Short mmCIF file of N, CA and C and ligand atoms in Angstrom, two decimals:
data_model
loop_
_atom_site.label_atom_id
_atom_site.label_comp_id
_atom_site.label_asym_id
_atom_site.label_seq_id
_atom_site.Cartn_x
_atom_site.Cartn_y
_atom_site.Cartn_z
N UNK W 82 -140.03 -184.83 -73.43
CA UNK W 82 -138.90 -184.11 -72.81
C UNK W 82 -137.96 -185.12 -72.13
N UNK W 83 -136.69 -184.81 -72.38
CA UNK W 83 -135.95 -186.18 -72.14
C UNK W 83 -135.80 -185.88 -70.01
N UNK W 84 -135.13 -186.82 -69.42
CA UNK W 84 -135.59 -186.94 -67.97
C UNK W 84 -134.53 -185.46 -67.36
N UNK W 85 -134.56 -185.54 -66.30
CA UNK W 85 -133.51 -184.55 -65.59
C UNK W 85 -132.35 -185.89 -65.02
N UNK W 86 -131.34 -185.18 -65.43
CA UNK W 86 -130.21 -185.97 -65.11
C UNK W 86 -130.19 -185.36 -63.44
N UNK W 87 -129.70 -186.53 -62.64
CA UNK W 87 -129.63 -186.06 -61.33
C UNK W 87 -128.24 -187.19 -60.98
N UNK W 88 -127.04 -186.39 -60.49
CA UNK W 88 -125.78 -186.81 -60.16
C UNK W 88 -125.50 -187.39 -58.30
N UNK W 89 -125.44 -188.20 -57.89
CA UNK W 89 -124.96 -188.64 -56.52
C UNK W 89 -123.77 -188.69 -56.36
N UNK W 90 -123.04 -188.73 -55.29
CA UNK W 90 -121.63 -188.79 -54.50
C UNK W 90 -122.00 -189.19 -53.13
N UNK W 91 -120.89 -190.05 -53.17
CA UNK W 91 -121.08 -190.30 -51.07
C UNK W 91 -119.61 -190.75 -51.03
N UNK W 92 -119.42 -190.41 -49.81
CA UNK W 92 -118.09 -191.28 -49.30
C UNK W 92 -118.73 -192.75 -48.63
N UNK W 93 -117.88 -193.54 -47.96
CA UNK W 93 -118.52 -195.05 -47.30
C UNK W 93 -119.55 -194.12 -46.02
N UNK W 94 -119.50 -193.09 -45.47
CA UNK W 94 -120.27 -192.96 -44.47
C UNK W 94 -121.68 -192.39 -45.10
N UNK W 95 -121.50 -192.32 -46.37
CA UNK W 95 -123.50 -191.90 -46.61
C UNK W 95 -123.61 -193.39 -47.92
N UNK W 96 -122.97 -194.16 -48.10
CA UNK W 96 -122.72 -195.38 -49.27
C UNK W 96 -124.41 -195.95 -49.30
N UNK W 97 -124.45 -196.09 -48.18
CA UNK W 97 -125.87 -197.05 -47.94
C UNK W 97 -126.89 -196.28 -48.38
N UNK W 98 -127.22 -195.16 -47.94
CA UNK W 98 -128.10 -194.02 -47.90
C UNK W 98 -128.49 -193.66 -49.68
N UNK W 99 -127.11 -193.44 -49.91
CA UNK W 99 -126.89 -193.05 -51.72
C UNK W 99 -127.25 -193.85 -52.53
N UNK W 100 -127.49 -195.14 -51.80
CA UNK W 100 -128.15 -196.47 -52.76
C UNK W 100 -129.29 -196.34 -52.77
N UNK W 101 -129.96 -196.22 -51.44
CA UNK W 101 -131.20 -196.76 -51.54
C UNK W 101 -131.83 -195.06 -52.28
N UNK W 102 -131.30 -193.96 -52.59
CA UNK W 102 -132.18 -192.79 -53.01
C UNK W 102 -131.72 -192.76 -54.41
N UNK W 103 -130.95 -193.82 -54.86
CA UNK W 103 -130.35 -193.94 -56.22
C UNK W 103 -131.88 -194.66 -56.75
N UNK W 104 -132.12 -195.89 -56.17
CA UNK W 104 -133.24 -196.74 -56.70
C UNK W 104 -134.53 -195.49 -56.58
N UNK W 105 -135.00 -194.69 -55.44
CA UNK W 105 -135.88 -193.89 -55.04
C UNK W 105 -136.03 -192.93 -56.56
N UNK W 106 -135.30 -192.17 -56.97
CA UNK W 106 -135.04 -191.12 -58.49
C UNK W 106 -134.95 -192.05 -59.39
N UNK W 107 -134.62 -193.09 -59.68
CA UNK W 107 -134.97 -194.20 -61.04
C UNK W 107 -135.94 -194.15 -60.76
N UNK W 108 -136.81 -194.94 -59.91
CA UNK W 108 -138.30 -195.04 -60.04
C UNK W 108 -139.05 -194.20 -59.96
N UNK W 109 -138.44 -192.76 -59.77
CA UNK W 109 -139.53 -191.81 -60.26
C UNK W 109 -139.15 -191.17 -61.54
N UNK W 110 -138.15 -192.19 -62.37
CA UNK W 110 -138.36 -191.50 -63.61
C UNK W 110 -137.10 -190.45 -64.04
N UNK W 111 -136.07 -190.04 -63.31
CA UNK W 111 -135.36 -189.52 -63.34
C UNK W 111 -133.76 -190.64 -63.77
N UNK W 112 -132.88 -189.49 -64.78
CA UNK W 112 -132.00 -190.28 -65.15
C UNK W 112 -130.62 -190.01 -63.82
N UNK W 113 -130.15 -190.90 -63.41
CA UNK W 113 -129.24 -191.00 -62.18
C UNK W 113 -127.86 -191.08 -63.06
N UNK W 114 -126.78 -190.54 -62.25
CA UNK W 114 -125.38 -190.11 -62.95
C UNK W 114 -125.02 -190.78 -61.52
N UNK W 115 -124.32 -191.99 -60.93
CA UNK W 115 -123.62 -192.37 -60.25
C UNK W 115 -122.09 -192.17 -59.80
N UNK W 116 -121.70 -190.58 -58.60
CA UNK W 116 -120.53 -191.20 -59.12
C UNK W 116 -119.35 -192.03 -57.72
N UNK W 117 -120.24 -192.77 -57.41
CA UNK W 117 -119.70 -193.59 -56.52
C UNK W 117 -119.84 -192.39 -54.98
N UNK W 118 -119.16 -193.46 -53.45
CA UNK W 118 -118.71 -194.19 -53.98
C UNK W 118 -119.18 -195.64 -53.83
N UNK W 119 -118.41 -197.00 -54.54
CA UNK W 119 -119.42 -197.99 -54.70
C UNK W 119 -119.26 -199.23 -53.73
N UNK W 120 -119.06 -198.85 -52.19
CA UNK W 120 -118.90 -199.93 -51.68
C UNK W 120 -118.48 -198.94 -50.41
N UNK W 121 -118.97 -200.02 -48.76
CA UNK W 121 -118.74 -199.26 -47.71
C UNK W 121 -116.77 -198.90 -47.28
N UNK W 122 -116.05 -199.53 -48.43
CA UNK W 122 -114.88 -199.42 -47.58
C UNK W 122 -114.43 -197.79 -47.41
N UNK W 123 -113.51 -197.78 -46.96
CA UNK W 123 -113.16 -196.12 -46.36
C UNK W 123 -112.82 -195.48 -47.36
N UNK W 124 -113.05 -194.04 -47.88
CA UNK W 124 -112.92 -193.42 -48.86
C UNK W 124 -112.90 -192.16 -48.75
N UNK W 125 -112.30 -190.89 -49.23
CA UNK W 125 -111.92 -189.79 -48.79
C UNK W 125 -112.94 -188.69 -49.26
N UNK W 126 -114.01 -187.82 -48.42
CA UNK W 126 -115.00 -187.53 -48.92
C UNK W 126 -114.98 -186.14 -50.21
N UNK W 127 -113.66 -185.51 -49.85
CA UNK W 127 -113.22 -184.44 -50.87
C UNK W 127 -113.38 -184.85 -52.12
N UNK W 128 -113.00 -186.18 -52.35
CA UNK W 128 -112.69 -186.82 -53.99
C UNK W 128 -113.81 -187.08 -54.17
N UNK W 129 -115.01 -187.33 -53.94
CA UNK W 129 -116.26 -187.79 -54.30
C UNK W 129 -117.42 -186.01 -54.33
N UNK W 130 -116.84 -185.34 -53.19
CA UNK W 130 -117.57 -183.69 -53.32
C UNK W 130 -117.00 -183.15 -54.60
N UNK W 131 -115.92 -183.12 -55.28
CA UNK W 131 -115.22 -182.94 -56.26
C UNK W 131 -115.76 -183.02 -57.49
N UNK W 132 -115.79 -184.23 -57.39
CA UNK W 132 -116.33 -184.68 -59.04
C UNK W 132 -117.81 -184.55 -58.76
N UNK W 133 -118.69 -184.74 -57.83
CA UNK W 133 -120.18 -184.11 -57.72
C UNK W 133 -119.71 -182.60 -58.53
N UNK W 134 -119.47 -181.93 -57.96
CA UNK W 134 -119.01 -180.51 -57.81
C UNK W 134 -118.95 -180.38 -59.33
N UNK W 135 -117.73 -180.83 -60.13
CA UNK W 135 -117.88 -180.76 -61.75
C UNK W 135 -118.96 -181.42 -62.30
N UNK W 136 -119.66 -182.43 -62.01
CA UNK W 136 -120.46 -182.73 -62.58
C UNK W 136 -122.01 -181.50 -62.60
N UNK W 137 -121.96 -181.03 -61.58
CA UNK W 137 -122.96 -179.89 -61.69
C UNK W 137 -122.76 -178.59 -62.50
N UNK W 138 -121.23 -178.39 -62.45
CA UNK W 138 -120.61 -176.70 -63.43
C UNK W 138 -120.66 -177.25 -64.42
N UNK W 139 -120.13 -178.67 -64.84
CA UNK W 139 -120.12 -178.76 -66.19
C UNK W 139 -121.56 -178.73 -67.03
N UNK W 140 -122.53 -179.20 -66.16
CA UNK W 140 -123.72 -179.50 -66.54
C UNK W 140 -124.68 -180.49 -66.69
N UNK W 141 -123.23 -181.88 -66.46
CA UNK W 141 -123.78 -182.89 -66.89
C UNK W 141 -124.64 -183.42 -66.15
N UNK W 142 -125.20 -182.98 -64.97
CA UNK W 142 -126.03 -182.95 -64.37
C UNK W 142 -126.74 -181.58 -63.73
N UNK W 143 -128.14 -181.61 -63.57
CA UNK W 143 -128.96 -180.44 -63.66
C UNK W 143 -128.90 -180.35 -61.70
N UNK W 144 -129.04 -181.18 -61.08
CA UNK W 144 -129.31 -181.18 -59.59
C UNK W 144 -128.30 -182.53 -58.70
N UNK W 145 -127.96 -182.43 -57.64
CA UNK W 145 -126.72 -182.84 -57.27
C UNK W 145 -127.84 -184.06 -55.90
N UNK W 146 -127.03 -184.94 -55.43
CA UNK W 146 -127.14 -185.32 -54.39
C UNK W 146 -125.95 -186.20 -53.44
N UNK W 147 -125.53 -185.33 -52.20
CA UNK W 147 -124.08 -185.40 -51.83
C UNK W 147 -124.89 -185.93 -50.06
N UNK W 148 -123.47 -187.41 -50.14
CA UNK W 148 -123.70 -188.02 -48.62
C UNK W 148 -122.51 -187.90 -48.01
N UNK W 149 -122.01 -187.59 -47.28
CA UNK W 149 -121.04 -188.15 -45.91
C UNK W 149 -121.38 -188.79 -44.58
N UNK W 150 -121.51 -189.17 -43.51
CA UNK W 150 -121.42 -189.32 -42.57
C UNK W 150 -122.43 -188.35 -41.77
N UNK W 151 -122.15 -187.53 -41.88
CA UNK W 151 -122.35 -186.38 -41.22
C UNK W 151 -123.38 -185.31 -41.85
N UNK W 152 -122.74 -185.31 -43.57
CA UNK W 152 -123.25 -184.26 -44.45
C UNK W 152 -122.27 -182.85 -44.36
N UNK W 153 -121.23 -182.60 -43.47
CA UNK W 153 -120.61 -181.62 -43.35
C UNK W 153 -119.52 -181.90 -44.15
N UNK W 154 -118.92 -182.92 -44.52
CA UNK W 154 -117.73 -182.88 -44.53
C UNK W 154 -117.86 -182.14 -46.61
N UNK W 155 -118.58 -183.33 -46.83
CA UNK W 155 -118.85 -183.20 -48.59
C UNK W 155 -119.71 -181.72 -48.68
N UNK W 156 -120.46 -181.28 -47.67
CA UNK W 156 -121.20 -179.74 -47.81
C UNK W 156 -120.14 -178.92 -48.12
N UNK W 157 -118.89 -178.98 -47.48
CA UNK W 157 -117.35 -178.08 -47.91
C UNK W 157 -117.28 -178.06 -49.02
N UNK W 158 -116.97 -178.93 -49.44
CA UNK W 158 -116.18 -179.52 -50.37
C UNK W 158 -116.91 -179.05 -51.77
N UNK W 159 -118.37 -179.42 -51.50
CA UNK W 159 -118.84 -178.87 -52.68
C UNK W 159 -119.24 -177.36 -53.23
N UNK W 160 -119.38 -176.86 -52.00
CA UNK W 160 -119.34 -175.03 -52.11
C UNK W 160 -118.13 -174.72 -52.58
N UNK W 161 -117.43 -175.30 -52.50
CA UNK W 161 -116.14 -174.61 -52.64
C UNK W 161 -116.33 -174.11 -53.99
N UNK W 162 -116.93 -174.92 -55.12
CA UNK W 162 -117.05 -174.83 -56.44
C UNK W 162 -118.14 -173.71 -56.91
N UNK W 163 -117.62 -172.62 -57.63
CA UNK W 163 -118.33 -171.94 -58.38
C UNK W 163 -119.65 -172.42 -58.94
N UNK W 164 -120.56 -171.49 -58.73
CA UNK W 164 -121.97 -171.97 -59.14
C UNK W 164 -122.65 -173.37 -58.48
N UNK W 165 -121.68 -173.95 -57.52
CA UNK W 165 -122.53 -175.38 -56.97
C UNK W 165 -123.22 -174.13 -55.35
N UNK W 166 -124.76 -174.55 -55.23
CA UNK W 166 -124.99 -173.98 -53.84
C UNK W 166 -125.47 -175.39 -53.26
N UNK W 167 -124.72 -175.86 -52.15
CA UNK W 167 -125.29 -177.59 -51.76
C UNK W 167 -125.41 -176.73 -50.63
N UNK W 168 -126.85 -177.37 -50.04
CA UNK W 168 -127.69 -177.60 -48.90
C UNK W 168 -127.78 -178.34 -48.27
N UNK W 169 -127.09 -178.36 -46.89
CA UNK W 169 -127.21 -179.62 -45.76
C UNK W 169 -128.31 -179.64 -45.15
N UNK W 170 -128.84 -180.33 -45.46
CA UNK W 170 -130.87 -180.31 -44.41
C UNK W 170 -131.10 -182.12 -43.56
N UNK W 171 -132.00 -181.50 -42.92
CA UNK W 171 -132.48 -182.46 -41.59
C UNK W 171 -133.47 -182.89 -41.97
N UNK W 172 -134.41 -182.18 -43.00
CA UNK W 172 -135.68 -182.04 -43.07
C UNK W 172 -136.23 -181.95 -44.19
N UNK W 173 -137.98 -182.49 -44.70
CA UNK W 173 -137.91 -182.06 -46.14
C UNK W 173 -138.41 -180.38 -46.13
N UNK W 174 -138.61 -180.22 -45.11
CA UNK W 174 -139.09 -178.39 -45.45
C UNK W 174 -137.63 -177.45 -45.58
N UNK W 175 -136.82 -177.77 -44.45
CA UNK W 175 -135.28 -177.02 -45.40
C UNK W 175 -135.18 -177.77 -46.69
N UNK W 176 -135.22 -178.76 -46.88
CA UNK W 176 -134.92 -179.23 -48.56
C UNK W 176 -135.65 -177.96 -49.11
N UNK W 177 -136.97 -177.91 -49.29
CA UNK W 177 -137.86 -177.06 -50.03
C UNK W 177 -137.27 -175.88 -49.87
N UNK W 178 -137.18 -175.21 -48.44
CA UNK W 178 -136.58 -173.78 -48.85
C UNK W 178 -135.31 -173.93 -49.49
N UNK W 179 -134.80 -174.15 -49.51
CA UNK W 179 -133.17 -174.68 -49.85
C UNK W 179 -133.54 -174.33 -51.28
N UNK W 180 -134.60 -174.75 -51.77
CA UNK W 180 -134.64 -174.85 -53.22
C UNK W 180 -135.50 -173.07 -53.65
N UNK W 181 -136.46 -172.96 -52.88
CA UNK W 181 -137.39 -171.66 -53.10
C UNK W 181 -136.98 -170.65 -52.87
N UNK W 182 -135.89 -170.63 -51.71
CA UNK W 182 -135.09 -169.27 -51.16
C UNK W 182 -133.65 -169.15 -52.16
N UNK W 183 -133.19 -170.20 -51.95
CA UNK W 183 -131.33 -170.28 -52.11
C UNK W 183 -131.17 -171.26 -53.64
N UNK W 184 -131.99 -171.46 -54.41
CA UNK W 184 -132.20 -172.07 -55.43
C UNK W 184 -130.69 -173.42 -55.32
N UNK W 185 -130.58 -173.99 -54.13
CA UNK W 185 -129.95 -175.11 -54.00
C UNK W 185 -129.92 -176.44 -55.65
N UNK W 186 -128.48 -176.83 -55.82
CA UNK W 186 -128.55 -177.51 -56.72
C UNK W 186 -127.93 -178.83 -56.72
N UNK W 187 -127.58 -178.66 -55.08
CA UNK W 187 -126.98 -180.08 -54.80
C UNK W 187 -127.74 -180.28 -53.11
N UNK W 188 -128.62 -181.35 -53.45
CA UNK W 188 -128.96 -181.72 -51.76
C UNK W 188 -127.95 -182.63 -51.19
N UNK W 189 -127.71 -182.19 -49.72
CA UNK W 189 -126.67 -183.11 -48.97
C UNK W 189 -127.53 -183.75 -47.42
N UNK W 190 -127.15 -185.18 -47.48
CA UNK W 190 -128.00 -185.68 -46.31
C UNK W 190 -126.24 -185.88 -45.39
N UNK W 191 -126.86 -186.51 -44.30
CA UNK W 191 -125.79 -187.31 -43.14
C UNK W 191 -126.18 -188.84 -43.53
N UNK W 192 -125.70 -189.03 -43.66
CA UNK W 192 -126.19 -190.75 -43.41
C UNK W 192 -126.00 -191.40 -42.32
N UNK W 193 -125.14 -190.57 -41.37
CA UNK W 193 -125.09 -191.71 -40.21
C UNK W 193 -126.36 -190.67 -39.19
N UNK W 194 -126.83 -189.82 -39.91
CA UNK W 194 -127.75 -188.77 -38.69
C UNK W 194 -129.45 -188.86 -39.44
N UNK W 195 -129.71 -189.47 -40.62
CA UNK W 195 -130.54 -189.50 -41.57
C UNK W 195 -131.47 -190.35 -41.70
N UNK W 196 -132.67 -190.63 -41.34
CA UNK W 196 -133.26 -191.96 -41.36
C UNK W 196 -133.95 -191.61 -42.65
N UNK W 197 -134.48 -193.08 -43.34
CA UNK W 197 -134.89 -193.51 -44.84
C UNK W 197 -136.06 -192.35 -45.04
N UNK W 198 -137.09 -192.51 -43.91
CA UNK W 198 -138.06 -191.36 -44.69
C UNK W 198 -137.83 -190.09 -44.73
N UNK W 199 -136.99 -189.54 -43.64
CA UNK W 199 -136.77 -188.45 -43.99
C UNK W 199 -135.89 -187.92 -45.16
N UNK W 200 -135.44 -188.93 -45.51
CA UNK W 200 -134.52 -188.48 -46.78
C UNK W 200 -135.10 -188.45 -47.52
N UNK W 201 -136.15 -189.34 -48.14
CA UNK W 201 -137.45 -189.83 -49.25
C UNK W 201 -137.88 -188.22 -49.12
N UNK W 202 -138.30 -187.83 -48.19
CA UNK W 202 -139.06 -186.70 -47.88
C UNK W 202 -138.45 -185.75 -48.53
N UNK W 203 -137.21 -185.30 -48.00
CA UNK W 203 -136.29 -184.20 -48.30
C UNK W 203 -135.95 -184.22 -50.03
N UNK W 204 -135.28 -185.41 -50.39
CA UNK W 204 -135.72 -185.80 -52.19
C UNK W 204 -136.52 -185.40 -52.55
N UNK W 205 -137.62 -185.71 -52.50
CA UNK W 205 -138.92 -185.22 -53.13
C UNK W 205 -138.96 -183.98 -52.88
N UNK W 206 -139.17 -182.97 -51.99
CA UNK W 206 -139.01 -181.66 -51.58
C UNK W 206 -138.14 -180.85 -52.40
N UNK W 207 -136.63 -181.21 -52.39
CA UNK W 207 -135.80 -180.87 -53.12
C UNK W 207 -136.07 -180.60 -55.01
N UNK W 208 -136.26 -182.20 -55.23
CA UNK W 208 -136.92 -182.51 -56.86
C UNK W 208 -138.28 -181.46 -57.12
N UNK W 209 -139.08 -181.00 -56.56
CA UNK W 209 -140.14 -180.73 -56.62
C UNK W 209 -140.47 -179.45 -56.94
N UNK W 210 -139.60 -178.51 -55.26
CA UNK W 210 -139.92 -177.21 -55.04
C UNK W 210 -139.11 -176.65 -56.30
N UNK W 211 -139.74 -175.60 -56.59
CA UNK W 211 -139.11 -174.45 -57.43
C UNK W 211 -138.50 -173.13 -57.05
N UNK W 212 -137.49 -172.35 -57.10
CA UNK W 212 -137.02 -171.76 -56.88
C UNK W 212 -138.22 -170.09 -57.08
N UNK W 213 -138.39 -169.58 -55.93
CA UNK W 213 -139.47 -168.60 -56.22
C UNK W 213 -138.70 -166.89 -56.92
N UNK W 214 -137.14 -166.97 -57.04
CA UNK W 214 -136.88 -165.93 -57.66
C UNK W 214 -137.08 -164.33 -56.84
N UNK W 215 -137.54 -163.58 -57.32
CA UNK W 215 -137.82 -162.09 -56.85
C UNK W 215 -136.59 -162.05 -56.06
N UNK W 216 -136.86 -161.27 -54.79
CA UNK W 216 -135.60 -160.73 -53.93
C UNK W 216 -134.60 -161.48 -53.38
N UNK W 217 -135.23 -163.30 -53.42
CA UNK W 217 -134.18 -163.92 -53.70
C UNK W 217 -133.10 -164.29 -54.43
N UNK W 218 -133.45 -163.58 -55.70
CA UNK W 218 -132.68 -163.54 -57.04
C UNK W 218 -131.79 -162.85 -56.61
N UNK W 219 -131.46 -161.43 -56.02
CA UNK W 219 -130.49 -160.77 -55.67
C UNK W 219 -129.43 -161.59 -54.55
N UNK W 220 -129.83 -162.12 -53.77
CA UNK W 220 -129.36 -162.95 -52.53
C UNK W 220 -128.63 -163.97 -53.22
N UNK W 221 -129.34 -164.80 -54.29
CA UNK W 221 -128.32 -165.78 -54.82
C UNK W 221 -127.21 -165.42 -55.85
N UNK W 222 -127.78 -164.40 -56.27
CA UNK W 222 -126.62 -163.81 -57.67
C UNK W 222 -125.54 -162.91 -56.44
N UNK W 223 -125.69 -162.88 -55.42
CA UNK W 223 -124.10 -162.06 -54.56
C UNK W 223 -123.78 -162.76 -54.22
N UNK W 224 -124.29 -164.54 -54.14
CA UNK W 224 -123.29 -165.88 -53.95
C UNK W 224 -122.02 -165.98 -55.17
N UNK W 225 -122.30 -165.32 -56.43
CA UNK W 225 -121.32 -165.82 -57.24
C UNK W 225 -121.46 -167.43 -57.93
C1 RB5 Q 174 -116.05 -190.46 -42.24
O1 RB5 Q 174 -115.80 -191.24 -41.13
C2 RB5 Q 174 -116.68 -189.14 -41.83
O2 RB5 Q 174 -115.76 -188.32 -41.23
C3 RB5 Q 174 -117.30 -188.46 -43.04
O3 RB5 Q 174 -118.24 -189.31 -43.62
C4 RB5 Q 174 -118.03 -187.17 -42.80
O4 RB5 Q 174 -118.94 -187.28 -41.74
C5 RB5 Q 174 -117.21 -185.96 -42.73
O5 RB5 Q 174 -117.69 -184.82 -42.60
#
């Protein structure tokens, strides 16, 4: 079975963060869709939630992973888009519900609020959990 494509975005305030969970999903085997951005200088986080954002409707990636600063700014940005549901979490147990309740398809960290394991954590959580369906199925299909 060929790998799950998995797509990143950061502006310079999650840059660092998006690297080191870029190497984290290669080495577990997963194919990574980079789409910047590629260096800490200043960069506008809409244009990077954006093209995350198409890269998930279009398909070309199956599951998303979106950084800012904060995690709020790119969390906008990417809801905005039909069929993207991105999840801002602290934690890997919201990662998991994120995924079991709200069948989340783009995880979003902070990078300046985010330390390394907990993100490792929340990744894995995210990659892992499965979406449990039933009465949540109704809850996510009135998202649109
Ligand atoms: C950039 O300084 C910062 O505003 C951005 O990364 C993010 O936190 C916005 O929500």
């Amino acid at each position: 079975m060929a790998a799950e494509t998995v797509a990143l975005a950061s502006d310079h305030g999650g840059f660092e963060l998006k690297e080191q969970l870029k190497k984290e999903l290669a080495a577990k085997g997963y194919q990574v869709l980079d789409l910047g951005t590629n260096s800490a200088d200043s960069v506008d986080y809409p244009d990077f939630g954006q093209a995350l954002a198409d890269a998930i409707a279009s398909g070309k990636a199956s599951k998303g992973v979106g950084l800012c600063g904060s995690g709020i700014g790119i969390s906008i940005a990417l809801n905005r888009k039909k069929g993207v549901r991105a999840a801002l979490v602290h934690s890997g147990l919201e990662a998991r519900l994120s995924r079991q309740h709200n069948d989340a398809n783009v995880l979003v960290l902070g990078g300046r609020f985010t330390g390394i394991e907990v993100a490792k954590d929340a990744l894995n959580e995210f990659m892992t959990a499965k979406f449990e369906g039933g009465r949540h199925t109704r809850r996510v299909e009135k998202l649109g």
